[in-house]
mmCIF file of C-alpha atoms and ligand atoms in Angstrom:
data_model
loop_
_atom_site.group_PDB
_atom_site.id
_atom_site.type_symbol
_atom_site.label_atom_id
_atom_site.label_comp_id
_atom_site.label_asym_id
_atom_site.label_seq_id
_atom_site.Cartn_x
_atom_site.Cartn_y
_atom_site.Cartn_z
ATOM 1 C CA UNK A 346 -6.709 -20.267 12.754
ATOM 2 C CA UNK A 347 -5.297 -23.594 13.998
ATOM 3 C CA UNK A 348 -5.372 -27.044 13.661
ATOM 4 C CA UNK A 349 -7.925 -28.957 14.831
ATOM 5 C CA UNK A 350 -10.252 -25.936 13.793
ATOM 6 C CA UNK A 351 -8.885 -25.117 10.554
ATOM 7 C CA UNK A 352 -8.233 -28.592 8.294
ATOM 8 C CA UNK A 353 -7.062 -27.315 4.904
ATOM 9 C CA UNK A 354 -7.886 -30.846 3.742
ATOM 10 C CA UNK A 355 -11.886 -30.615 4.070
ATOM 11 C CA UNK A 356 -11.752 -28.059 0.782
ATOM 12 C CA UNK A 357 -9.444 -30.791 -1.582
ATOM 13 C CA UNK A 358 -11.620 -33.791 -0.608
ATOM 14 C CA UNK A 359 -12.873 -34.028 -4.413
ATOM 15 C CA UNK A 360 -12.833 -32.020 -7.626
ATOM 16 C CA UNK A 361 -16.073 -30.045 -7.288
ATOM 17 C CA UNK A 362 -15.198 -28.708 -3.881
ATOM 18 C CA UNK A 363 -11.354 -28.060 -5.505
ATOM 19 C CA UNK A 364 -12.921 -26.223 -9.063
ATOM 20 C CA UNK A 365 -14.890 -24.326 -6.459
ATOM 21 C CA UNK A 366 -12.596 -22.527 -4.034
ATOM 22 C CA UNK A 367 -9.649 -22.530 -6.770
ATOM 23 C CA UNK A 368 -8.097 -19.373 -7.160
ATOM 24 C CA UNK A 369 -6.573 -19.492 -10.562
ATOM 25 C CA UNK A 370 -8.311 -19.799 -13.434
ATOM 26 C CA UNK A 371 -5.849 -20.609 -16.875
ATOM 27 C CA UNK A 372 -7.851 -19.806 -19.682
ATOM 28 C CA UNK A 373 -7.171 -19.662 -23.541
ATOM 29 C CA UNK A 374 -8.169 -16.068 -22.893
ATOM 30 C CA UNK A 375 -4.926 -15.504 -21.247
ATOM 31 C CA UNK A 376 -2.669 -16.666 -24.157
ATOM 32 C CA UNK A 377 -0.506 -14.978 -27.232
ATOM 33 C CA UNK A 378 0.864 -17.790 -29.939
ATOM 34 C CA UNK A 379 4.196 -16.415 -31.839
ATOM 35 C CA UNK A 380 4.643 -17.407 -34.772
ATOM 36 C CA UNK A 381 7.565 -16.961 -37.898
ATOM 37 C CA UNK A 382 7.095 -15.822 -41.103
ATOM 38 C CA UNK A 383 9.661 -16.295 -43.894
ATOM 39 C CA UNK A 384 10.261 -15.783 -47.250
ATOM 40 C CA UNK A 385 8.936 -18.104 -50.097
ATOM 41 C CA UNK A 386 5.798 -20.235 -50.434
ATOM 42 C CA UNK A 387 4.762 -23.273 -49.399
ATOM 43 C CA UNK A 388 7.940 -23.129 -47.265
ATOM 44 C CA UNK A 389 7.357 -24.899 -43.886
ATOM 45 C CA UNK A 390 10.518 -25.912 -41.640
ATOM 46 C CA UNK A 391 10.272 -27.374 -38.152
ATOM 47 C CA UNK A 392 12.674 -25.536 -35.788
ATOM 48 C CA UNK A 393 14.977 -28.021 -34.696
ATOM 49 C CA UNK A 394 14.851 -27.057 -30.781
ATOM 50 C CA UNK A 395 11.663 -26.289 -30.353
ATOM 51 C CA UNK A 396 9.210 -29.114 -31.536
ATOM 52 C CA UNK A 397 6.098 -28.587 -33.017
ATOM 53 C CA UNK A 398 6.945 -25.057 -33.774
ATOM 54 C CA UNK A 399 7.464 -23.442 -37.817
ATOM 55 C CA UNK A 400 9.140 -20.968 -39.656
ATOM 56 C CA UNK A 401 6.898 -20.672 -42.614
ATOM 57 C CA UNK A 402 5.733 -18.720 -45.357
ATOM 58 C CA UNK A 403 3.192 -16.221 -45.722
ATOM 59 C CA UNK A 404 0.572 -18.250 -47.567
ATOM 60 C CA UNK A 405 1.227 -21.030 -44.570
ATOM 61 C CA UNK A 406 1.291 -18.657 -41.533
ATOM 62 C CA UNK A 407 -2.403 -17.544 -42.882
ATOM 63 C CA UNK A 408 -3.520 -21.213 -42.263
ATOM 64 C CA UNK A 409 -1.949 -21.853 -39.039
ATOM 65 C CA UNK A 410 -3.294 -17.917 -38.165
ATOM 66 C CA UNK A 411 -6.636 -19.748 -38.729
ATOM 67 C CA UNK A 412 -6.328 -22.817 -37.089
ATOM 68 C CA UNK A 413 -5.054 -20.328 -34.028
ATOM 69 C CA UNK A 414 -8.239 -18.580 -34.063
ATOM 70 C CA UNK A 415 -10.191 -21.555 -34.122
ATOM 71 C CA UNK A 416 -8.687 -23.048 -30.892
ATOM 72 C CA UNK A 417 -9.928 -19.764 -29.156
ATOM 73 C CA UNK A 418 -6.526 -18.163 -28.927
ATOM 74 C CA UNK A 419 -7.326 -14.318 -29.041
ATOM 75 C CA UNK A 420 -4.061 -13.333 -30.188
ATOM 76 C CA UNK A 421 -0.449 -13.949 -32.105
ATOM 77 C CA UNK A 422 2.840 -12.496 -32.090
ATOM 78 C CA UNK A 423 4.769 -11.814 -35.593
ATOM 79 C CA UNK A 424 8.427 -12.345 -35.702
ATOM 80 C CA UNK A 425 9.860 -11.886 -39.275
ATOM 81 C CA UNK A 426 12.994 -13.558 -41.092
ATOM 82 C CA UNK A 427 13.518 -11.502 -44.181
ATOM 83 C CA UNK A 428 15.146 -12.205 -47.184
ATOM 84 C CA UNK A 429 18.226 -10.030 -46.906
ATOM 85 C CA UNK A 430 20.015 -9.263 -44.009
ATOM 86 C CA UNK A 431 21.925 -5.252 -43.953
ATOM 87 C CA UNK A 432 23.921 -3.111 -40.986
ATOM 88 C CA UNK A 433 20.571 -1.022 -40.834
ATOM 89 C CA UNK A 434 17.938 -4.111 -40.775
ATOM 90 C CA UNK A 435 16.642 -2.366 -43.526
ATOM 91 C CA UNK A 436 13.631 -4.787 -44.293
ATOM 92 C CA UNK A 437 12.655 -4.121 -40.826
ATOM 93 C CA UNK A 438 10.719 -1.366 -41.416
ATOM 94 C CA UNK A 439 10.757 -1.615 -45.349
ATOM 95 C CA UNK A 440 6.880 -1.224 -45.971
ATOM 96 C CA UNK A 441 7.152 -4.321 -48.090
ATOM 97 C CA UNK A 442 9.039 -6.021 -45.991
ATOM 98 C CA UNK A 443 8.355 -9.155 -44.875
ATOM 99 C CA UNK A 444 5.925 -8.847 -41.582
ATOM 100 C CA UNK A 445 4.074 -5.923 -43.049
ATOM 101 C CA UNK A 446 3.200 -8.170 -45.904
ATOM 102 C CA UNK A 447 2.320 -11.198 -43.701
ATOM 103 C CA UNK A 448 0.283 -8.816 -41.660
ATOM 104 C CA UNK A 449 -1.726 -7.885 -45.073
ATOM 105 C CA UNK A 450 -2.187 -11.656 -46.083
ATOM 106 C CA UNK A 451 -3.662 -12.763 -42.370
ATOM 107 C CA UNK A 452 -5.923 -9.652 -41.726
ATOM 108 C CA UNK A 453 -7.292 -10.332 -45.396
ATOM 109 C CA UNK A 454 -7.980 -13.790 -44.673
ATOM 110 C CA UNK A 455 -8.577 -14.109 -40.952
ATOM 111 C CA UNK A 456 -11.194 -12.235 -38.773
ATOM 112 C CA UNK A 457 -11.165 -11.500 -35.406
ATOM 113 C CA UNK A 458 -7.599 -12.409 -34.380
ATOM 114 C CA UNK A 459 -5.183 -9.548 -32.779
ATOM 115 C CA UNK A 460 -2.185 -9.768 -34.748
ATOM 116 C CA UNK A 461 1.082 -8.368 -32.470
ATOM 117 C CA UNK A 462 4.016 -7.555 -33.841
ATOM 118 C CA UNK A 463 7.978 -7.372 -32.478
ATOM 119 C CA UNK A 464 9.556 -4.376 -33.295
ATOM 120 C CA UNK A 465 13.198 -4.969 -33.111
ATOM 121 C CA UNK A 466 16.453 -5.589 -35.670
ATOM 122 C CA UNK A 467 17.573 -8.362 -34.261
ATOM 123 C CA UNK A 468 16.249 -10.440 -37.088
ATOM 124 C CA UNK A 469 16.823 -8.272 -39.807
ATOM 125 C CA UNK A 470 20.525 -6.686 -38.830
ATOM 126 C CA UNK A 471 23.481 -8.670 -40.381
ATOM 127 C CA UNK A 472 25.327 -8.327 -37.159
ATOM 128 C CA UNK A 473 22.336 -10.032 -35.012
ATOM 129 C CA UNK A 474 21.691 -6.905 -32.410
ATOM 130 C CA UNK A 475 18.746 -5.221 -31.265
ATOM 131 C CA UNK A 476 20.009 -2.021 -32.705
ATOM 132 C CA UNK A 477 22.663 0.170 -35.155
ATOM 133 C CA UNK A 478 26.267 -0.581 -34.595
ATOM 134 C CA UNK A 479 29.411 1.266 -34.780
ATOM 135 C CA UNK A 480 32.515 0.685 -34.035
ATOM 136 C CA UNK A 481 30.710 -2.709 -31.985
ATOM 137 C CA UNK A 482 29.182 -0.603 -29.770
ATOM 138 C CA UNK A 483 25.200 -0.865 -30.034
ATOM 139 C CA UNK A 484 23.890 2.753 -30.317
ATOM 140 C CA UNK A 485 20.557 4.088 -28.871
ATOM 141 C CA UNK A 486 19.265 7.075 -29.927
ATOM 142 C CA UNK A 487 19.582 6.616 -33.007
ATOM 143 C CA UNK A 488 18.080 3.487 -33.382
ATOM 144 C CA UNK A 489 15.197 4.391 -31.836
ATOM 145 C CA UNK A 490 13.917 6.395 -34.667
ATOM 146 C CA UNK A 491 14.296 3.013 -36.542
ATOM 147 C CA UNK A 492 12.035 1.671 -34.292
ATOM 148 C CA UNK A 493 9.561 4.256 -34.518
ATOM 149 C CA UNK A 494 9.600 3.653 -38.319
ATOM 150 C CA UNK A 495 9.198 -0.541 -38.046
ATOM 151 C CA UNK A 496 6.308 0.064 -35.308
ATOM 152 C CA UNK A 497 4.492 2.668 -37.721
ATOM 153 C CA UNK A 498 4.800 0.348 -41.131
ATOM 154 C CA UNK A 499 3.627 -2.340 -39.212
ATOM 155 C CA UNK A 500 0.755 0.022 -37.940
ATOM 156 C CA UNK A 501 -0.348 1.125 -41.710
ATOM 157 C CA UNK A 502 -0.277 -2.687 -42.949
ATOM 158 C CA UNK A 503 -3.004 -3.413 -39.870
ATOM 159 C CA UNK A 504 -1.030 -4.497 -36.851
ATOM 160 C CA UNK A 505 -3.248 -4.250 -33.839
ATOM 161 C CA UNK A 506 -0.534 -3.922 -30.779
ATOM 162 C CA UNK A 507 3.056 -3.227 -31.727
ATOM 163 C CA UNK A 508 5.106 -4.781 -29.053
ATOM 164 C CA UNK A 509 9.179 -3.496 -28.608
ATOM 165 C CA UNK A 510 11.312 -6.292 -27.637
ATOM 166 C CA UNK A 511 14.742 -3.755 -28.302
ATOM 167 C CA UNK A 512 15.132 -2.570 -24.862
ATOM 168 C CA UNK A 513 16.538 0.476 -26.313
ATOM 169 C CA UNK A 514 16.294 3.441 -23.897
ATOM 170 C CA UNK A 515 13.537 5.953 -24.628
ATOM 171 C CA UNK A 516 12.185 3.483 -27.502
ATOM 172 C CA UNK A 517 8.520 3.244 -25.922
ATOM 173 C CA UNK A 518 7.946 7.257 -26.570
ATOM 174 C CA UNK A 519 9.480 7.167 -29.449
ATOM 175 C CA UNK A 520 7.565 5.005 -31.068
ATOM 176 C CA UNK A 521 4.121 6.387 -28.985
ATOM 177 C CA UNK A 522 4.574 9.890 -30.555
ATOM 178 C CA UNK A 523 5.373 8.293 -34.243
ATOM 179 C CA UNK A 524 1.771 6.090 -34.285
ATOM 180 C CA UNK A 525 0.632 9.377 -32.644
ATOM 181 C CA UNK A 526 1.617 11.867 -35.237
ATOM 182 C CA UNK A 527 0.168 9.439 -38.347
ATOM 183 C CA UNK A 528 -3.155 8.551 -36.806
ATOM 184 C CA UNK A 529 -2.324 5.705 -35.064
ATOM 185 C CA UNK A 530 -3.475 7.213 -31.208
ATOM 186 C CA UNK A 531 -5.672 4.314 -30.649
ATOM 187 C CA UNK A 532 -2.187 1.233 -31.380
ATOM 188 C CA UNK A 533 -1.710 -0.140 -28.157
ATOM 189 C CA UNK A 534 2.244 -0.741 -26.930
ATOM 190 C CA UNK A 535 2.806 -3.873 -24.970
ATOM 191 C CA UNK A 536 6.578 -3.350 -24.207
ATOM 192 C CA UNK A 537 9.288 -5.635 -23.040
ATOM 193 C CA UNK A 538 10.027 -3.851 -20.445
ATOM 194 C CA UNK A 539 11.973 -5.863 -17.884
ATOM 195 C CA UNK A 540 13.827 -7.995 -20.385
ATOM 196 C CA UNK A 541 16.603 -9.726 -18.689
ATOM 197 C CA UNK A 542 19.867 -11.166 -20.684
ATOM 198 C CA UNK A 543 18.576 -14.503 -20.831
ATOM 199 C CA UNK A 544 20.152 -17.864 -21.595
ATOM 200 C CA UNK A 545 17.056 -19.470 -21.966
ATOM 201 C CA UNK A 546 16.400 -17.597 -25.236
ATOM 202 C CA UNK A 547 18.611 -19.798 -27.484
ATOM 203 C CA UNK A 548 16.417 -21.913 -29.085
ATOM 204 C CA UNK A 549 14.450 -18.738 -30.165
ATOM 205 C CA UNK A 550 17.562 -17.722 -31.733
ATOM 206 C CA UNK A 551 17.572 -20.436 -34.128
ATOM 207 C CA UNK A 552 13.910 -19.767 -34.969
ATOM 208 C CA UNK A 553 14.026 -16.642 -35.549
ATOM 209 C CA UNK A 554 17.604 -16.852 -37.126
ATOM 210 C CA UNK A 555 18.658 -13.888 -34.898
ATOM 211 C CA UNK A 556 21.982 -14.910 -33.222
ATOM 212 C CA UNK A 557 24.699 -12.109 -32.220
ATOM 213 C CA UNK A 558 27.883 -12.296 -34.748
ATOM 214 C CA UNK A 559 29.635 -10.856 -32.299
ATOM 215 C CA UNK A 560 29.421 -9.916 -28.371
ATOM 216 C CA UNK A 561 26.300 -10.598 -26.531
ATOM 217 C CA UNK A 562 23.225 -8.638 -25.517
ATOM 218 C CA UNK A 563 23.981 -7.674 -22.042
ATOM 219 C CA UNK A 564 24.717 -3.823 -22.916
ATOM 220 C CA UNK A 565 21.002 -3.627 -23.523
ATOM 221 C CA UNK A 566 18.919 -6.347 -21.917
ATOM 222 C CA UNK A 567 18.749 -6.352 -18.526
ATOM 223 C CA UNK A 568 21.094 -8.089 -15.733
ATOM 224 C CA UNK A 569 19.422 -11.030 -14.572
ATOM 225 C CA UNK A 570 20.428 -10.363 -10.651
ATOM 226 C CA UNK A 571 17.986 -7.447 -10.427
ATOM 227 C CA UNK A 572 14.810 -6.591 -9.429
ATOM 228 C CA UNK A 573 14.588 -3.273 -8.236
ATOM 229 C CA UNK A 574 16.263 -1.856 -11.924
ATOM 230 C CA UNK A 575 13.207 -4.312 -13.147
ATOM 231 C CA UNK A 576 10.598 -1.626 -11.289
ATOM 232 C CA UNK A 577 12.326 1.366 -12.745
ATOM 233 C CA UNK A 578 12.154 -0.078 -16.483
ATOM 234 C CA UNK A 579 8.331 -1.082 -16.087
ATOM 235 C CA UNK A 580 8.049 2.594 -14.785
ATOM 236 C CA UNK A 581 9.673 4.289 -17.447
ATOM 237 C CA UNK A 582 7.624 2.650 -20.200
ATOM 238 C CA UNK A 583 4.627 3.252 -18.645
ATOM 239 C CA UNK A 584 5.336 6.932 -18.351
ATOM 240 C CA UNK A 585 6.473 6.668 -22.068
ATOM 241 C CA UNK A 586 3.081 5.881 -23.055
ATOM 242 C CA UNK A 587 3.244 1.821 -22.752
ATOM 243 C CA UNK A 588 -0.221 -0.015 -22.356
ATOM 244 C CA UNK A 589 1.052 -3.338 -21.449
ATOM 245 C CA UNK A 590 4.076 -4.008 -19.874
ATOM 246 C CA UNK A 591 6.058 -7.287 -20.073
ATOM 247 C CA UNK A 592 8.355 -9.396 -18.196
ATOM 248 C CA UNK A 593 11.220 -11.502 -20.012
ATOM 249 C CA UNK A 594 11.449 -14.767 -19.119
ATOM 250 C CA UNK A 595 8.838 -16.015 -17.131
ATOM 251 C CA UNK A 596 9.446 -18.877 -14.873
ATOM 252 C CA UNK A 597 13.237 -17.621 -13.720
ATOM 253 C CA UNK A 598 11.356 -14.152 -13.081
ATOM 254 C CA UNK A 599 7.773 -14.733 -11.409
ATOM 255 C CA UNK A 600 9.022 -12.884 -8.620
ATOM 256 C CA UNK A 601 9.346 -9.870 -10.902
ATOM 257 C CA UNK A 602 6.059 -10.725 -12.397
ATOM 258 C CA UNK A 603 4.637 -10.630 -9.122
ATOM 259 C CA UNK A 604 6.209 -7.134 -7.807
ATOM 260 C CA UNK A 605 5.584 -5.414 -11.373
ATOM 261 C CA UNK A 606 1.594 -6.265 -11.230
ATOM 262 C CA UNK A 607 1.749 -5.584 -7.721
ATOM 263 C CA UNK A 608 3.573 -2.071 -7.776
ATOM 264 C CA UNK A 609 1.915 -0.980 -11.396
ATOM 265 C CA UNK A 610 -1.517 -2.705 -11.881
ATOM 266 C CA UNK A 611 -0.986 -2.503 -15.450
ATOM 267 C CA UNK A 612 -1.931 -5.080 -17.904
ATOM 268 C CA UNK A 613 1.402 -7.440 -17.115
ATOM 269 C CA UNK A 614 2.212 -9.854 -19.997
ATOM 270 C CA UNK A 615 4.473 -12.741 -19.191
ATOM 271 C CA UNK A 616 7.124 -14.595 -22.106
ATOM 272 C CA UNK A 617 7.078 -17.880 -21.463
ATOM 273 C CA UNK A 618 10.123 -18.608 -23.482
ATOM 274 C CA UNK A 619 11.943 -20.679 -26.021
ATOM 275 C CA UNK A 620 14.379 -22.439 -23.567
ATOM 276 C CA UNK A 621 11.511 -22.850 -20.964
ATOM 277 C CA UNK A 622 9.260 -24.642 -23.818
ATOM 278 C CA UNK A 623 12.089 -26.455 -24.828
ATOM 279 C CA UNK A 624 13.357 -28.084 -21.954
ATOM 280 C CA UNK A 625 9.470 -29.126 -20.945
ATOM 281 C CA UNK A 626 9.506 -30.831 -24.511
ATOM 282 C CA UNK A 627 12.978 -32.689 -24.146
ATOM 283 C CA UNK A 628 12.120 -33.760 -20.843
ATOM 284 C CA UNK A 629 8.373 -34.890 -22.348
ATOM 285 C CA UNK A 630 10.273 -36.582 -24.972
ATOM 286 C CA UNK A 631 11.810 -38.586 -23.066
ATOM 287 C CA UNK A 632 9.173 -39.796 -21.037
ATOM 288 C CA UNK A 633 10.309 -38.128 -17.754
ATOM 289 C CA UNK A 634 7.715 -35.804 -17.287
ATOM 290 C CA UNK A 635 3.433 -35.433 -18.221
ATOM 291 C CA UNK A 636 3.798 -32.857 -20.915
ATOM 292 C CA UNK A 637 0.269 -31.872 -20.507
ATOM 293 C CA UNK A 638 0.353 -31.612 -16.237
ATOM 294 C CA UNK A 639 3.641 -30.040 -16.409
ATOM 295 C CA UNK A 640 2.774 -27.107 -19.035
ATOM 296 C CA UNK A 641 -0.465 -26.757 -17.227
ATOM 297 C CA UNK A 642 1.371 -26.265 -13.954
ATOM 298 C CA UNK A 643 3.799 -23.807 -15.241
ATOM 299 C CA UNK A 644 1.354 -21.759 -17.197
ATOM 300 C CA UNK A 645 -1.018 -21.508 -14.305
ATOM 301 C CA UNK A 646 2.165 -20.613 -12.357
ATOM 302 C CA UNK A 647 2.712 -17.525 -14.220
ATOM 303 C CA UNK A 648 -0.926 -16.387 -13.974
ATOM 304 C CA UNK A 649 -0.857 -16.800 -10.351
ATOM 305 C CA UNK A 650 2.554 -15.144 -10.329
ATOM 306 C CA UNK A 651 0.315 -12.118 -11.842
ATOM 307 C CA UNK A 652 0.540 -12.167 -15.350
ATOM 308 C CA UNK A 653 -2.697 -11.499 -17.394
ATOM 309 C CA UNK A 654 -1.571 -12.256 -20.650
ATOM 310 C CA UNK A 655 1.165 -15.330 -20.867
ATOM 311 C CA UNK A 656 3.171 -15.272 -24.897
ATOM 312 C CA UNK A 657 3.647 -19.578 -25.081
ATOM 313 C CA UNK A 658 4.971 -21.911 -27.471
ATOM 314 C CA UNK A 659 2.693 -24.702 -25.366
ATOM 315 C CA UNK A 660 -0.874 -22.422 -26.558
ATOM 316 C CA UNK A 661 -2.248 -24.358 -28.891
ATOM 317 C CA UNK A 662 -1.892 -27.696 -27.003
ATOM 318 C CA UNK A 663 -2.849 -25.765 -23.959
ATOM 319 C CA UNK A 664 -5.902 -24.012 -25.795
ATOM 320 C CA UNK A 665 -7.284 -28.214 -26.598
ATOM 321 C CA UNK A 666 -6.356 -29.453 -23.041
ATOM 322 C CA UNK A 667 -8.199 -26.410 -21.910
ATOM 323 C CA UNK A 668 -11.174 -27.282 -24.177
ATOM 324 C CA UNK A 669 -11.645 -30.692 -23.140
HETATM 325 ZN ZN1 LIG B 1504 16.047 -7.809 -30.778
#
């Protein structure tokens, strides 16, 4: 088709005709809020880099689990800063430890809200990695039992989707034949499977208090130059029993978002990360951008990229624009 025939313009003349032949449809359906639980009570502390976002206690994260659910948002995603740091992240997958018992508290309190958790170390290993260390090299195999442990306490206190951020090797089975074995057939796994070795996660760092003492976290996460490794990761979690597969970060990777919903047709979940949010909110800050077009772009973006579930820092402002 050709101009004069075909004028693109005749179907953006106004909004109705625009609404009508859009293709994209954001929706608070499409969003997981993550949240941080800590230690304490009462305890509520704005992280520095990332405004408008928490690390609180368990008696606060109930509330804001609340006020979540009441803005429509169907899920949230647990991180955990516990106590007492240890070589083996011990409180990780202690079954008092501090997400199990913030998993207890909200599904006592709060009805009809998915409650995800991240099973990693990272936040509970005194050395900062996603897994055990000797002699500074970052061991698989045997943290993956580890991980098969966290995923299962967090099962038993009432998680409803454990969700590996590790990228361990063989992690995804491992944890699949643990829930298995205990009863727990029916706990989906949304995996981070193609979970590149991001700079855009520092602010997250500070949030969840999770920084590296030593090295960095490319012997595990994946090099950012690749795409085709990307496939092959997606494909091995999904043969390992994964039910939703993710990609890690979103907006430098909706070209892998893209390919992996493409290639799989799984359910394809998108992290919208803590460096992404962060920079919209400095720039928002300073009056350079429209907070409220911009996030609204990017999260569309990633939907139409191919993502069905998008894991934001922007939900909750993005569940009221939404609403309006
Ligand atoms: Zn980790």
């Amino acid at each position: 088709m050709q101009f004069p025939a075909y004028r693109p313009r005749r179907l953006r003349k106004n909004e109705n005709l625009r609404r009508m032949v859009r293709e994209t449809d954001l929706s608070v359906d499409d969003f997981i809020y993550p949240l941080f639980v800590t230690p304490g009570e009462g305890f509520k502390k704005e992280i520095s880099s990332m405004p408008g976002n928490y690390q609180m206690s368990i008696d606060l994260i109930v509330e804001e689990a609340k006020e979540v659910k009441d803005l429509g948002i169907p899920a949230i995603l647990l991180f955990g800063i516990p106590e007492v740091k240890d070589e083996a992240g011990s409180e990780a997958y202690a079954e008092d430890g501090i997400v199990q018992r913030a998993i207890r508290a909200i599904k006592k309190e709060v009805s009809n809200l998915l409650v995800v958790t991240d099973v990693c170390l990272c936040e509970y290993t005194s050395h900062g990695h996603c897994g055990i260390v000797r002699n500074g090299e970052i061991l698989n195999d045997i943290t993956l039992e580890l991980l098969a442990k966290e995923a299962l306490t967090h099962a038993e206190a009432g998680a409803d989707i454990v969700a590996p951020s590790d990228m361990m090797d063989g992690r995804v089975a491992a944890i699949r034949s643990n829930l298995d074995e205990n009863g727990f057939q029916d706990i989906p796994i949304m995996a981070y499977s193609a979970k590149q070795a991001s700079a855009f996660y520092g602010p997250f760092r500070e949030a969840a208090e999770s920084t590296p003492q030593f090295g960095d976290r490319r012997s595990y996460q994946m090099d950012a130059a690749n795409s085709l490794e990307a496939i092959r990761e997606v494909a091995l979690d999904i043969e390992e029993g994964a039910d939703i597969v993710m990609v890690k970060p979103a907006l430098s990777c909706l070209d892998l978002i893209h390919v992996v919903k493409q290639e799989f047709g799984y359910p394809t979940a998108a992290y919208n990360v803590s460096g992404e949010f962060s920079m919209v909110k400095a720039a928002a800050e300073r009056g350079w951008i429209d907070e409220r077009r911009v996030v609204l772009e990017i999260l569309t973006g990633i939907k139409r990229a191919g993502a069905d579930i998008i894991i934001t820092y922007h939900a909750k402002d993005a569940a009221r624009w939404l609403g309006e």
